[in-house]
Tab-separated table of C-alpha atoms in Angstrom:
chain	number	residue	atom	x	y	z
A	1	MET	CA	14.393	2.149	5.814
A	2	GLU	CA	14.466	4.773	3.082
A	3	LEU	CA	17.579	6.549	4.464
A	4	LEU	CA	19.479	3.297	4.700
A	5	GLN	CA	19.059	2.768	0.936
A	6	ASN	CA	21.589	5.645	0.348
A	7	ALA	CA	24.568	3.281	0.839
A	8	PRO	CA	27.383	5.721	0.024
A	9	ASP	CA	25.998	8.253	2.516
A	10	TRP	CA	24.992	6.004	5.377
A	11	SER	CA	27.422	3.098	5.088
A	12	THR	CA	29.730	4.557	7.755
A	13	TYR	CA	26.835	4.334	10.221
A	14	ILE	CA	26.641	0.622	9.490
A	15	VAL	CA	30.347	-0.222	9.078
A	16	MET	CA	31.557	1.509	12.254
A	17	PRO	CA	29.319	-0.484	14.648
A	18	ILE	CA	30.465	-3.717	12.938
A	19	ILE	CA	34.085	-2.772	13.341
A	20	PHE	CA	33.451	-1.925	17.025
A	21	ALA	CA	31.719	-5.341	17.459
A	22	VAL	CA	34.702	-7.142	15.815
A	23	ILE	CA	37.134	-5.502	18.220
A	24	CYS	CA	34.975	-6.418	21.204
A	25	GLY	CA	34.586	-9.975	19.859
A	26	LEU	CA	38.299	-10.315	19.402
A	27	GLY	CA	38.934	-9.012	22.910
A	28	PHE	CA	36.578	-11.592	24.421
A	29	ALA	CA	37.964	-14.288	22.105
A	30	MET	CA	41.190	-14.096	24.039
A	31	VAL	CA	39.292	-15.477	27.029
A	32	SER	CA	37.062	-17.962	25.227
A	33	ARG	CA	36.070	-18.595	21.632
A	34	ARG	CA	32.357	-18.837	22.602
A	35	ALA	CA	32.582	-15.620	24.652
A	36	GLY	CA	34.165	-13.909	21.688
A	37	MET	CA	31.410	-14.983	19.251
A	38	ALA	CA	28.722	-14.065	21.844
A	39	ALA	CA	30.308	-10.655	22.434
A	40	PHE	CA	30.427	-10.014	18.675
A	41	LEU	CA	26.844	-10.937	18.156
A	42	ILE	CA	25.541	-8.967	21.152
A	43	VAL	CA	27.566	-5.825	20.419
A	44	ALA	CA	26.742	-5.909	16.698
A	45	THR	CA	23.032	-6.359	17.332
A	46	LEU	CA	22.936	-3.566	19.867
A	47	ALA	CA	25.062	-1.170	17.793
A	48	LEU	CA	23.105	-1.770	14.571
A	49	ALA	CA	19.759	-1.448	16.444
A	50	ASN	CA	20.883	1.853	17.950
A	51	THR	CA	22.041	3.081	14.579
A	52	TYR	CA	18.770	2.009	12.844
A	53	THR	CA	16.567	3.680	15.377
A	54	ARG	CA	18.359	7.126	14.822
A	55	PHE	CA	17.085	7.181	11.239
A	56	LYS	CA	13.507	8.240	10.605
A	57	PRO	CA	12.386	6.483	7.425
A	58	ALA	CA	9.527	8.936	6.880
A	59	PHE	CA	7.841	11.838	8.526
A	60	SER	CA	4.969	10.960	10.807
A	61	GLU	CA	1.496	12.515	10.526
A	62	ALA	CA	2.371	14.613	13.683
A	63	ASP	CA	5.507	15.904	11.963
A	64	ILE	CA	3.605	16.882	8.852
A	65	ALA	CA	0.824	18.554	10.923
A	66	GLU	CA	3.509	20.593	12.665
A	67	LEU	CA	5.099	21.582	9.392
A	68	ASN	CA	1.732	22.641	8.062
A	69	ARG	CA	1.241	24.921	11.097
A	70	ASP	CA	4.539	26.547	10.419
A	71	LEU	CA	3.755	27.457	6.761
A	72	PRO	CA	3.697	31.242	6.160
A	73	ALA	CA	0.262	32.923	5.869
A	74	ASP	CA	0.918	34.230	2.283
A	75	MET	CA	1.028	30.687	0.943
A	76	GLY	CA	-2.706	30.765	0.581
A	77	GLY	CA	-4.091	27.377	1.668
A	78	VAL	CA	-1.137	25.257	0.544
A	79	THR	CA	-0.898	22.083	2.590
A	80	LEU	CA	1.900	19.643	2.967
A	81	LYS	CA	0.820	16.093	2.111
A	82	ARG	CA	3.997	14.055	2.546
A	83	VAL	CA	7.705	14.242	2.870
A	84	THR	CA	10.114	11.726	1.329
A	85	PHE	CA	13.867	11.257	1.349
A	86	SER	CA	15.789	9.331	-1.286
A	87	ASP	CA	19.185	9.609	-2.899
A	88	ARG	CA	20.172	12.699	-0.892
A	89	THR	CA	17.012	14.494	-2.068
A	90	LEU	CA	14.404	15.690	0.363
A	91	SER	CA	11.014	16.137	-1.343
A	92	TYR	CA	8.101	18.082	0.070
A	93	HIS	CA	4.822	17.146	-1.719
A	94	LEU	CA	2.315	20.032	-1.429
A	95	SER	CA	-1.301	20.352	-2.361
A	96	VAL	CA	-2.384	23.662	-3.840
A	97	PRO	CA	-6.130	24.580	-3.648
A	98	GLY	CA	-7.639	25.382	-6.990
A	99	HIS	CA	-5.358	26.537	-9.802
A	100	ALA	CA	-1.808	27.526	-8.795
A	101	ASP	CA	-1.482	31.063	-10.028
A	102	GLU	CA	1.919	32.736	-10.573
A	103	ASN	CA	1.608	34.920	-7.436
A	104	LEU	CA	1.192	31.866	-5.211
A	105	MET	CA	4.076	30.028	-6.899
A	106	THR	CA	6.292	33.172	-6.439
A	107	ALA	CA	5.315	33.298	-2.697
A	108	ILE	CA	6.113	29.600	-2.298
A	109	ARG	CA	9.486	29.938	-3.932
A	110	ARG	CA	10.290	33.116	-1.968
A	111	ASN	CA	9.541	31.409	1.369
A	112	ALA	CA	11.002	28.008	0.499
A	113	VAL	CA	14.696	29.026	-0.010
A	114	PRO	CA	15.271	30.781	3.334
A	115	TYR	CA	13.266	28.118	5.167
A	116	ALA	CA	15.304	25.272	3.638
A	117	CYS	CA	18.631	27.012	4.162
A	118	LYS	CA	17.774	27.755	7.779
A	119	LYS	CA	16.391	24.359	8.695
A	120	LEU	CA	18.617	22.190	6.491
A	121	GLY	CA	21.802	24.192	6.112
A	122	ARG	CA	23.855	21.801	8.226
A	123	LEU	CA	22.809	18.867	5.984
A	124	PHE	CA	23.775	20.782	2.901
A	125	ARG	CA	27.183	21.637	4.349
A	126	THR	CA	28.022	18.048	5.229
A	127	LYS	CA	26.853	16.783	1.798
A	128	ARG	CA	24.269	14.509	3.345
A	129	LEU	CA	21.630	16.441	1.360
A	130	GLU	CA	22.107	17.576	-2.199
A	131	GLN	CA	18.766	19.187	-2.923
A	132	VAL	CA	15.380	19.954	-1.688
A	133	VAL	CA	12.488	19.517	-4.090
A	134	TYR	CA	9.060	21.082	-3.685
A	135	VAL	CA	6.414	19.282	-5.743
A	136	PHE	CA	3.133	21.228	-6.092
A	137	ASN	CA	-0.038	19.512	-7.289
A	138	ASP	CA	-2.982	21.728	-8.146
A	139	GLY	CA	-5.099	18.970	-9.575
A	140	GLU	CA	-4.169	19.679	-13.210
A	141	ARG	CA	-0.484	19.069	-13.406
A	142	PRO	CA	2.472	18.763	-11.026
A	143	ASN	CA	4.759	21.701	-10.778
A	144	GLY	CA	8.118	21.771	-9.006
A	145	SER	CA	10.883	23.804	-7.657
A	146	GLN	CA	14.292	22.749	-6.321
A	147	ILE	CA	16.818	24.179	-3.953
A	148	THR	CA	20.468	23.152	-3.916
A	149	ALA	CA	23.327	23.899	-1.641
A	150	SER	CA	24.505	26.726	-3.841
A	151	ASP	CA	21.207	28.585	-3.250
A	152	CYS	CA	22.125	28.874	0.429
A	153	LEU	CA	25.445	30.560	-0.051
């Protein structure tokens, strides 16, 4: 449901099925008014259900476990806790063991930019994603880093 809250970005995925349903409904309305209404409701329901199932509202535990396995070795025990998406911002919430020293933060930033550009470059190019935010929590204070489309040029 989180992705659907970004109305300017995702409204075309909701409006286009409704337009298709209206056209089908009008076509069947030429035969019978009830058939037209039934066709509209059935097509709209199926189209919107199909659209909704394409959007993943959050990353599952299995997705997060797979992402944790893919983390580079020099990131020293950093684990991914959750991933959120809101307002064209993808946020990775990471847990850092102990105190986050400067070497670890440098390694994270060095690995994060190429990873984000490789995995998410298409979303940056189509403007569906404006930035990726990495939020690190070492128990004392949150620390963050962000990547924008210009970092991938």
